[in-house]
PDB file of C-alpha atoms in Angstrom:
ATOM      1  CA  ARG A   1      59.353 112.738 115.125  1.00  0.00           C
ATOM      2  CA  ASN A   2      63.099 112.950 115.778  1.00  0.00           C
ATOM      3  CA  VAL A   3      62.635 111.988 119.416  1.00  0.00           C
ATOM      4  CA  ILE A   4      60.479 108.979 118.467  1.00  0.00           C
ATOM      5  CA  ASN A   5      63.009 107.864 115.834  1.00  0.00           C
ATOM      6  CA  GLU A   6      65.861 108.057 118.336  1.00  0.00           C
ATOM      7  CA  MET A   7      63.884 106.067 120.908  1.00  0.00           C
ATOM      8  CA  TYR A   8      63.162 103.420 118.278  1.00  0.00           C
ATOM      9  CA  ALA A   9      66.841 103.216 117.225  1.00  0.00           C
ATOM     10  CA  ARG A  10      67.932 102.930 120.857  1.00  0.00           C
ATOM     11  CA  ASP A  11      65.424 100.138 121.481  1.00  0.00           C
ATOM     12  CA  ILE A  12      66.555  98.182 118.410  1.00  0.00           C
ATOM     13  CA  SER A  13      70.201  98.616 119.459  1.00  0.00           C
ATOM     14  CA  ARG A  14      69.418  97.333 122.944  1.00  0.00           C
ATOM     15  CA  LYS A  15      67.641  94.261 121.570  1.00  0.00           C
ATOM     16  CA  ILE A  16      70.490  93.434 119.161  1.00  0.00           C
ATOM     17  CA  ARG A  17      73.091  93.831 121.896  1.00  0.00           C
ATOM     18  CA  SER A  18      71.055  91.636 124.235  1.00  0.00           C
ATOM     19  CA  SER A  19      70.710  88.952 121.554  1.00  0.00           C
ATOM     20  CA  LEU A  20      74.453  88.938 120.805  1.00  0.00           C
ATOM     21  CA  TYR A  21      75.242  88.815 124.521  1.00  0.00           C
ATOM     22  CA  ALA A  22      72.981  85.764 124.940  1.00  0.00           C
ATOM     23  CA  LYS A  23      74.708  83.998 122.020  1.00  0.00           C
ATOM     24  CA  MET A  24      78.160  84.707 123.463  1.00  0.00           C
ATOM     25  CA  LYS A  25      77.087  83.413 126.891  1.00  0.00           C
ATOM     26  CA  ASN A  26      75.855  80.281 125.126  1.00  0.00           C
ATOM     27  CA  GLY A  27      79.257  79.683 123.496  1.00  0.00           C
ATOM     28  CA  GLU A  28      78.195  80.666 119.980  1.00  0.00           C
ATOM     29  CA  PHE A  29      80.727  82.403 117.730  1.00  0.00           C
ATOM     30  CA  ILE A  30      79.369  85.783 116.557  1.00  0.00           C
ATOM     31  CA  GLY A  31      82.392  86.996 114.568  1.00  0.00           C
ATOM     32  CA  ASN A  32      82.235  87.526 110.824  1.00  0.00           C
ATOM     33  CA  PHE A  33      85.288  85.390 110.080  1.00  0.00           C
ATOM     34  CA  PRO A  34      86.363  82.256 111.971  1.00  0.00           C
ATOM     35  CA  PRO A  35      89.933  82.045 113.337  1.00  0.00           C
ATOM     36  CA  TYR A  36      92.578  80.362 111.181  1.00  0.00           C
ATOM     37  CA  GLY A  37      92.175  76.605 111.578  1.00  0.00           C
ATOM     38  CA  TYR A  38      88.394  76.693 111.907  1.00  0.00           C
ATOM     39  CA  ARG A  39      85.287  77.129 109.803  1.00  0.00           C
ATOM     40  CA  LYS A  40      81.972  78.590 110.907  1.00  0.00           C
ATOM     41  CA  GLU A  41      78.882  76.401 110.911  1.00  0.00           C
ATOM     42  CA  ASN A  42      75.581  77.425 112.557  1.00  0.00           C
ATOM     43  CA  HIS A  43      77.359  79.936 114.826  1.00  0.00           C
ATOM     44  CA  ARG A  44      79.750  77.215 115.992  1.00  0.00           C
ATOM     45  CA  LEU A  45      83.424  76.730 115.188  1.00  0.00           C
ATOM     46  CA  MET A  46      84.289  73.490 113.466  1.00  0.00           C
ATOM     47  CA  LEU A  47      87.734  72.162 112.523  1.00  0.00           C
ATOM     48  CA  ASP A  48      89.056  73.007 109.082  1.00  0.00           C
ATOM     49  CA  GLU A  49      91.230  70.010 108.261  1.00  0.00           C
ATOM     50  CA  GLU A  50      93.743  71.786 106.023  1.00  0.00           C
ATOM     51  CA  SER A  51      94.491  74.887 108.106  1.00  0.00           C
ATOM     52  CA  SER A  52      94.149  73.142 111.496  1.00  0.00           C
ATOM     53  CA  GLN A  53      97.040  70.877 110.499  1.00  0.00           C
ATOM     54  CA  ILE A  54      99.217  73.969 109.925  1.00  0.00           C
ATOM     55  CA  VAL A  55      98.315  75.206 113.417  1.00  0.00           C
ATOM     56  CA  ARG A  56      99.416  71.878 114.913  1.00  0.00           C
ATOM     57  CA  GLU A  57     102.698  72.070 113.006  1.00  0.00           C
ATOM     58  CA  ILE A  58     103.337  75.569 114.370  1.00  0.00           C
ATOM     59  CA  TYR A  59     102.968  74.377 117.969  1.00  0.00           C
ATOM     60  CA  GLU A  60     105.122  71.314 117.259  1.00  0.00           C
ATOM     61  CA  GLU A  61     107.898  73.468 115.809  1.00  0.00           C
ATOM     62  CA  ILE A  62     107.793  75.717 118.901  1.00  0.00           C
ATOM     63  CA  LEU A  63     108.240  72.681 121.154  1.00  0.00           C
ATOM     64  CA  ASN A  64     111.056  71.449 118.892  1.00  0.00           C
ATOM     65  CA  GLY A  65     113.006  74.628 119.594  1.00  0.00           C
ATOM     66  CA  LYS A  66     112.229  76.644 116.466  1.00  0.00           C
ATOM     67  CA  SER A  67     111.877  80.433 116.835  1.00  0.00           C
ATOM     68  CA  LEU A  68     108.882  82.372 115.527  1.00  0.00           C
ATOM     69  CA  ALA A  69     110.974  83.777 112.679  1.00  0.00           C
ATOM     70  CA  ASP A  70     112.268  80.294 111.773  1.00  0.00           C
ATOM     71  CA  ILE A  71     108.723  78.944 111.580  1.00  0.00           C
ATOM     72  CA  SER A  72     107.606  81.816 109.343  1.00  0.00           C
ATOM     73  CA  ILE A  73     110.513  81.064 106.982  1.00  0.00           C
ATOM     74  CA  ILE A  74     109.590  77.363 106.902  1.00  0.00           C
ATOM     75  CA  LEU A  75     105.949  78.113 106.051  1.00  0.00           C
ATOM     76  CA  ASN A  76     106.912  80.650 103.393  1.00  0.00           C
ATOM     77  CA  ASN A  77     109.336  78.164 101.806  1.00  0.00           C
ATOM     78  CA  LYS A  78     106.544  75.577 101.706  1.00  0.00           C
ATOM     79  CA  ARG A  79     104.311  78.212 100.063  1.00  0.00           C
ATOM     80  CA  VAL A  80     101.677  77.808 102.753  1.00  0.00           C
ATOM     81  CA  LEU A  81      99.039  80.525 102.460  1.00  0.00           C
ATOM     82  CA  CYS A  82      98.939  82.964 105.389  1.00  0.00           C
ATOM     83  CA  PRO A  83      95.599  83.267 107.292  1.00  0.00           C
ATOM     84  CA  LEU A  84      94.403  86.276 105.245  1.00  0.00           C
ATOM     85  CA  ASP A  85      95.210  84.697 101.872  1.00  0.00           C
ATOM     86  CA  TYR A  86      93.714  81.377 102.964  1.00  0.00           C
ATOM     87  CA  ARG A  87      90.444  83.139 103.837  1.00  0.00           C
ATOM     88  CA  LEU A  88      90.436  85.002 100.514  1.00  0.00           C
ATOM     89  CA  GLN A  89      91.012  81.742  98.658  1.00  0.00           C
ATOM     90  CA  LYS A  90      88.087  80.109 100.473  1.00  0.00           C
ATOM     91  CA  LEU A  91      85.886  83.066  99.482  1.00  0.00           C
ATOM     92  CA  GLY A  92      86.949  82.703  95.853  1.00  0.00           C
ATOM     93  CA  LYS A  93      88.821  86.008  95.787  1.00  0.00           C
ATOM     94  CA  ASP A  94      92.299  86.944  94.573  1.00  0.00           C
ATOM     95  CA  ILE A  95      95.004  86.438  97.165  1.00  0.00           C
ATOM     96  CA  ASN A  96      97.481  89.149  98.179  1.00  0.00           C
ATOM     97  CA  ASN A  97     100.535  86.861  98.406  1.00  0.00           C
ATOM     98  CA  THR A  98     101.118  88.075 101.958  1.00  0.00           C
ATOM     99  CA  LYS A  99     104.035  86.372 103.730  1.00  0.00           C
ATOM    100  CA  TRP A 100     104.031  84.703 107.116  1.00  0.00           C
ATOM    101  CA  THR A 101     105.800  86.773 109.775  1.00  0.00           C
ATOM    102  CA  ALA A 102     106.969  86.146 113.321  1.00  0.00           C
ATOM    103  CA  GLN A 103     104.108  88.347 114.535  1.00  0.00           C
ATOM    104  CA  SER A 104     101.460  86.315 112.701  1.00  0.00           C
ATOM    105  CA  ILE A 105     102.921  83.131 114.208  1.00  0.00           C
ATOM    106  CA  ARG A 106     102.862  84.727 117.678  1.00  0.00           C
ATOM    107  CA  LYS A 107      99.148  85.603 117.321  1.00  0.00           C
ATOM    108  CA  ILE A 108      98.333  81.973 116.608  1.00  0.00           C
ATOM    109  CA  VAL A 109     100.441  80.624 119.473  1.00  0.00           C
ATOM    110  CA  LYS A 110      98.890  83.032 121.998  1.00  0.00           C
ATOM    111  CA  ASN A 111      95.269  82.604 120.877  1.00  0.00           C
ATOM    112  CA  PRO A 112      93.337  80.433 123.412  1.00  0.00           C
ATOM    113  CA  VAL A 113      90.747  79.559 120.756  1.00  0.00           C
ATOM    114  CA  TYR A 114      92.989  76.613 119.811  1.00  0.00           C
ATOM    115  CA  ILE A 115      92.329  74.879 123.140  1.00  0.00           C
ATOM    116  CA  GLY A 116      88.555  75.243 122.738  1.00  0.00           C
ATOM    117  CA  ARG A 117      88.273  78.458 124.762  1.00  0.00           C
ATOM    118  CA  LEU A 118      86.108  81.161 123.201  1.00  0.00           C
ATOM    119  CA  VAL A 119      86.861  84.717 124.356  1.00  0.00           C
ATOM    120  CA  GLN A 120      84.423  87.334 123.049  1.00  0.00           C
ATOM    121  CA  GLY A 121      83.078  90.778 123.882  1.00  0.00           C
ATOM    122  CA  LYS A 122      86.522  92.373 123.749  1.00  0.00           C
ATOM    123  CA  THR A 123      85.218  95.730 122.476  1.00  0.00           C
ATOM    124  CA  ARG A 124      82.092  97.760 123.100  1.00  0.00           C
ATOM    125  CA  LYS A 125      80.557 100.972 121.805  1.00  0.00           C
ATOM    126  CA  PRO A 126      79.540 103.617 124.385  1.00  0.00           C
ATOM    127  CA  SER A 127      76.180 104.094 122.648  1.00  0.00           C
ATOM    128  CA  PHE A 128      74.353 103.231 119.437  1.00  0.00           C
ATOM    129  CA  LYS A 129      75.310 106.659 118.066  1.00  0.00           C
ATOM    130  CA  SER A 130      79.032 106.067 118.453  1.00  0.00           C
ATOM    131  CA  LYS A 131      81.115 104.657 115.589  1.00  0.00           C
ATOM    132  CA  LYS A 132      84.169 103.984 117.741  1.00  0.00           C
ATOM    133  CA  SER A 133      84.658 100.964 119.979  1.00  0.00           C
ATOM    134  CA  HIS A 134      86.799 100.716 123.091  1.00  0.00           C
ATOM    135  CA  LEU A 135      88.401  97.744 124.800  1.00  0.00           C
ATOM    136  CA  VAL A 136      86.597  96.383 127.847  1.00  0.00           C
ATOM    137  CA  ASN A 137      88.217  95.331 131.103  1.00  0.00           C
ATOM    138  CA  ILE A 138      89.478  91.762 131.378  1.00  0.00           C
ATOM    139  CA  ASP A 139      86.903  90.908 134.047  1.00  0.00           C
ATOM    140  CA  LYS A 140      84.081  91.803 131.620  1.00  0.00           C
ATOM    141  CA  LEU A 141      85.205  89.460 128.836  1.00  0.00           C
ATOM    142  CA  ILE A 142      82.814  86.638 127.979  1.00  0.00           C
ATOM    143  CA  ILE A 143      84.783  83.385 128.220  1.00  0.00           C
ATOM    144  CA  TYR A 144      83.306  80.010 127.342  1.00  0.00           C
ATOM    145  CA  GLU A 145      85.354  76.868 127.919  1.00  0.00           C
ATOM    146  CA  ASP A 146      85.086  73.848 125.588  1.00  0.00           C
ATOM    147  CA  ALA A 147      83.013  75.854 123.111  1.00  0.00           C
ATOM    148  CA  HIS A 148      84.388  73.930 120.122  1.00  0.00           C
ATOM    149  CA  PRO A 149      86.838  71.120 119.277  1.00  0.00           C
ATOM    150  CA  PRO A 150      90.411  72.061 120.292  1.00  0.00           C
ATOM    151  CA  ILE A 151      93.326  71.829 117.880  1.00  0.00           C
ATOM    152  CA  VAL A 152      96.060  71.438 120.516  1.00  0.00           C
ATOM    153  CA  ALA A 153      96.072  70.159 124.077  1.00  0.00           C
ATOM    154  CA  LYS A 154      96.082  72.637 126.955  1.00  0.00           C
ATOM    155  CA  ASP A 155      99.489  71.529 128.239  1.00  0.00           C
ATOM    156  CA  VAL A 156     100.986  71.999 124.743  1.00  0.00           C
ATOM    157  CA  PHE A 157      99.430  75.472 124.568  1.00  0.00           C
ATOM    158  CA  GLU A 158     100.822  76.463 127.972  1.00  0.00           C
ATOM    159  CA  ILE A 159     104.322  75.143 127.261  1.00  0.00           C
ATOM    160  CA  ALA A 160     104.496  76.873 123.861  1.00  0.00           C
ATOM    161  CA  ASN A 161     103.455  80.193 125.373  1.00  0.00           C
ATOM    162  CA  ARG A 162     105.951  79.790 128.192  1.00  0.00           C
ATOM    163  CA  VAL A 163     108.707  79.142 125.652  1.00  0.00           C
ATOM    164  CA  ILE A 164     108.039  82.247 123.541  1.00  0.00           C
ATOM    165  CA  SER A 165     107.634  84.341 126.699  1.00  0.00           C
ATOM    166  CA  ILE A 166     111.042  83.221 128.018  1.00  0.00           C
ATOM    167  CA  ARG A 167     112.669  83.909 124.655  1.00  0.00           C
ATOM    168  CA  SER A 168     111.168  87.404 124.500  1.00  0.00           C
ATOM    169  CA  THR A 169     112.390  88.379 127.960  1.00  0.00           C
ATOM    170  CA  SER A 170     115.822  86.771 127.532  1.00  0.00           C
ATOM    171  CA  GLN A 171     116.685  88.584 124.312  1.00  0.00           C
ATOM    172  CA  LYS A 172     119.278  91.322 124.780  1.00  0.00           C
ATOM    173  CA  ARG A 173     117.686  94.758 124.664  1.00  0.00           C
ATOM    174  CA  SER A 174     119.244  97.191 122.225  1.00  0.00           C
ATOM    175  CA  ALA A 175     120.686 100.389 123.676  1.00  0.00           C
ATOM    176  CA  LEU A 176     118.818 102.258 120.916  1.00  0.00           C
ATOM    177  CA  SER A 177     115.372 100.860 121.731  1.00  0.00           C
ATOM    178  CA  GLY A 178     112.770 103.552 122.289  1.00  0.00           C
ATOM    179  CA  ILE A 179     115.018 106.591 121.808  1.00  0.00           C
ATOM    180  CA  ILE A 180     115.822 106.580 118.095  1.00  0.00           C
ATOM    181  CA  THR A 181     113.364 107.840 115.481  1.00  0.00           C
ATOM    182  CA  CYS A 182     113.155 108.266 111.712  1.00  0.00           C
ATOM    183  CA  GLY A 183     114.266 111.689 110.530  1.00  0.00           C
ATOM    184  CA  HIS A 184     111.784 111.517 107.636  1.00  0.00           C
ATOM    185  CA  CYS A 185     108.457 110.725 109.337  1.00  0.00           C
ATOM    186  CA  GLY A 186     109.237 110.691 113.059  1.00  0.00           C
ATOM    187  CA  LYS A 187     108.301 107.044 113.631  1.00  0.00           C
ATOM    188  CA  VAL A 188     110.373 104.890 115.957  1.00  0.00           C
ATOM    189  CA  LEU A 189     113.061 102.800 114.262  1.00  0.00           C
ATOM    190  CA  ARG A 190     112.896  99.126 115.206  1.00  0.00           C
ATOM    191  CA  ILE A 191     115.881  96.815 115.526  1.00  0.00           C
ATOM    192  CA  SER A 192     115.660  93.840 113.172  1.00  0.00           C
ATOM    193  CA  ARG A 193     117.113  90.374 113.772  1.00  0.00           C
ATOM    194  CA  GLN A 194     119.984  91.358 111.479  1.00  0.00           C
ATOM    195  CA  LYS A 195     120.851  94.220 113.866  1.00  0.00           C
ATOM    196  CA  THR A 196     119.769  96.897 111.407  1.00  0.00           C
ATOM    197  CA  LEU A 197     117.503  99.893 112.000  1.00  0.00           C
ATOM    198  CA  VAL A 198     114.246  99.874 110.052  1.00  0.00           C
ATOM    199  CA  CYS A 199     111.527 102.537 109.974  1.00  0.00           C
ATOM    200  CA  GLU A 200     108.174 101.193 111.226  1.00  0.00           C
ATOM    201  CA  ASN A 201     106.444 103.180 108.475  1.00  0.00           C
ATOM    202  CA  ASN A 202     108.709 101.751 105.774  1.00  0.00           C
ATOM    203  CA  CYS A 203     108.691 105.296 104.430  1.00  0.00           C
ATOM    204  CA  LEU A 204     112.333 105.071 103.339  1.00  0.00           C
ATOM    205  CA  GLU A 205     111.631 102.368 100.761  1.00  0.00           C
ATOM    206  CA  GLY A 206     113.603  99.657 102.437  1.00  0.00           C
ATOM    207  CA  ALA A 207     116.544 101.742 103.649  1.00  0.00           C
ATOM    208  CA  ARG A 208     118.682  99.895 106.213  1.00  0.00           C
ATOM    209  CA  ILE A 209     121.531 101.008 108.425  1.00  0.00           C
ATOM    210  CA  SER A 210     123.726  98.942 110.730  1.00  0.00           C
ATOM    211  CA  GLU A 211     123.133  99.336 114.454  1.00  0.00           C
ATOM    212  CA  ASP A 212     126.892  99.099 115.066  1.00  0.00           C
ATOM    213  CA  TYR A 213     127.495 101.955 112.606  1.00  0.00           C
ATOM    214  CA  VAL A 214     124.961 104.139 114.426  1.00  0.00           C
ATOM    215  CA  LEU A 215     126.500 103.295 117.811  1.00  0.00           C
ATOM    216  CA  THR A 216     129.974 104.214 116.524  1.00  0.00           C
ATOM    217  CA  ASN A 217     128.851 107.610 115.245  1.00  0.00           C
ATOM    218  CA  ILE A 218     126.838 108.393 118.366  1.00  0.00           C
ATOM    219  CA  ASN A 219     129.798 107.510 120.569  1.00  0.00           C
ATOM    220  CA  GLU A 220     131.863 110.057 118.606  1.00  0.00           C
ATOM    221  CA  LEU A 221     129.213 112.693 119.322  1.00  0.00           C
ATOM    222  CA  LEU A 222     129.203 111.736 122.994  1.00  0.00           C
ATOM    223  CA  VAL A 223     132.952 112.322 123.132  1.00  0.00           C
ATOM    224  CA  LYS A 224     132.476 115.773 121.569  1.00  0.00           C
ATOM    225  CA  HIS A 225     129.838 116.615 124.163  1.00  0.00           C
ATOM    226  CA  LYS A 226     132.087 115.231 126.916  1.00  0.00           C
ATOM    227  CA  ILE A 227     129.441 112.861 128.242  1.00  0.00           C
ATOM    228  CA  ASN A 228     131.432 110.359 130.247  1.00  0.00           C
ATOM    229  CA  TYR A 229     129.279 107.264 129.737  1.00  0.00           C
ATOM    230  CA  LEU A 230     129.542 104.195 127.614  1.00  0.00           C
ATOM    231  CA  PHE A 231     126.565 104.084 125.266  1.00  0.00           C
ATOM    232  CA  GLU A 232     126.088 100.368 125.928  1.00  0.00           C
ATOM    233  CA  ASP A 233     125.375 101.231 129.550  1.00  0.00           C
ATOM    234  CA  MET A 234     121.582 101.440 130.089  1.00  0.00           C
ATOM    235  CA  SER A 235     122.085 104.311 132.559  1.00  0.00           C
ATOM    236  CA  LEU A 236     123.112 106.439 129.581  1.00  0.00           C
ATOM    237  CA  VAL A 237     119.928 105.480 127.758  1.00  0.00           C
ATOM    238  CA  ASN A 238     117.898 106.794 130.688  1.00  0.00           C
ATOM    239  CA  LYS A 239     119.975 109.973 130.697  1.00  0.00           C
ATOM    240  CA  LEU A 240     119.424 110.511 126.955  1.00  0.00           C
ATOM    241  CA  LYS A 241     115.689 109.945 127.334  1.00  0.00           C
ATOM    242  CA  SER A 242     115.518 112.751 129.864  1.00  0.00           C
ATOM    243  CA  PHE A 243     116.792 115.496 127.571  1.00  0.00           C
ATOM    244  CA  LYS A 244     117.364 114.373 123.959  1.00  0.00           C
ATOM    245  CA  THR A 245     115.789 112.395 121.127  1.00  0.00           C
ATOM    246  CA  ILE A 246     118.089 110.801 118.599  1.00  0.00           C
ATOM    247  CA  THR A 247     116.872 111.344 115.042  1.00  0.00           C
ATOM    248  CA  ILE A 248     118.359 109.430 112.148  1.00  0.00           C
ATOM    249  CA  SER A 249     117.822 110.346 108.482  1.00  0.00           C
ATOM    250  CA  PHE A 250     118.720 108.263 105.446  1.00  0.00           C
ATOM    251  CA  ASP A 251     119.351 108.995 101.772  1.00  0.00           C
ATOM    252  CA  LYS A 252     118.827 106.470  98.966  1.00  0.00           C
ATOM    253  CA  GLN A 253     122.132 104.728  99.726  1.00  0.00           C
ATOM    254  CA  ALA A 254     121.110 104.350 103.366  1.00  0.00           C
ATOM    255  CA  GLU A 255     124.041 106.498 104.511  1.00  0.00           C
ATOM    256  CA  ILE A 256     123.651 107.909 107.958  1.00  0.00           C
ATOM    257  CA  MET A 257     123.118 111.602 108.637  1.00  0.00           C
ATOM    258  CA  GLY A 258     122.610 111.561 112.410  1.00  0.00           C
ATOM    259  CA  PHE A 259     122.297 114.401 114.845  1.00  0.00           C
ATOM    260  CA  PHE A 260     121.039 115.134 118.344  1.00  0.00           C
ATOM    261  CA  ARG A 261     117.875 117.220 118.449  1.00  0.00           C
ATOM    262  CA  GLN A 262     117.149 119.078 121.658  1.00  0.00           C
TER     263      GLN A 262
END
């Protein structure tokens, strides 16, 4: 009986997967929730007038020279609902009052769905028994051009992505990037736009410390250890990566208690 049941489950799984594959090849949207700017109608994406206008404004602001962070501030000041809250509102549920961020703006700018291109089949389960999915190779993605009405033109999409790519690569890399971690939870500390170190886990309840202050204290330690490098020199960063991890701890006043851990 167990063998028969497993064969039946495998057969049903194969039929469902085959049906979904056929729909994706036909340009039908099989996701549960449509992307921001669209609504789902008969397995097709249709323009949502209210949110699609916000998407157009985002691309226009990029072309006008605004940064991702600037655009998120503009949308938050206008009290525009973020994609998650907008979906919850449409479903008649309570919103979370989530703010727009530079990362949420980046996801919209880089998503090819806004030029009518539907990219599906990004994940796949090894078998019907597995609960985990894994990413598939790029050459196995199911891409359908002109699957739905575009929100922006292709040339606008390409220019906007080129702009944010140039800005990302041209930004000065911090000497602390990748080698400094939180002394409380071990997560990497990221460098904010205000040049402060922030735990990715937010486990320190909003504690902040100046990057310049950390650099000053580390330079003092380097002098004690007689390491004859300037910390701003990236060659020193490579040297530190080879034998030390910098761990920074904070107390409630965000005072630094830094040390080198072997």
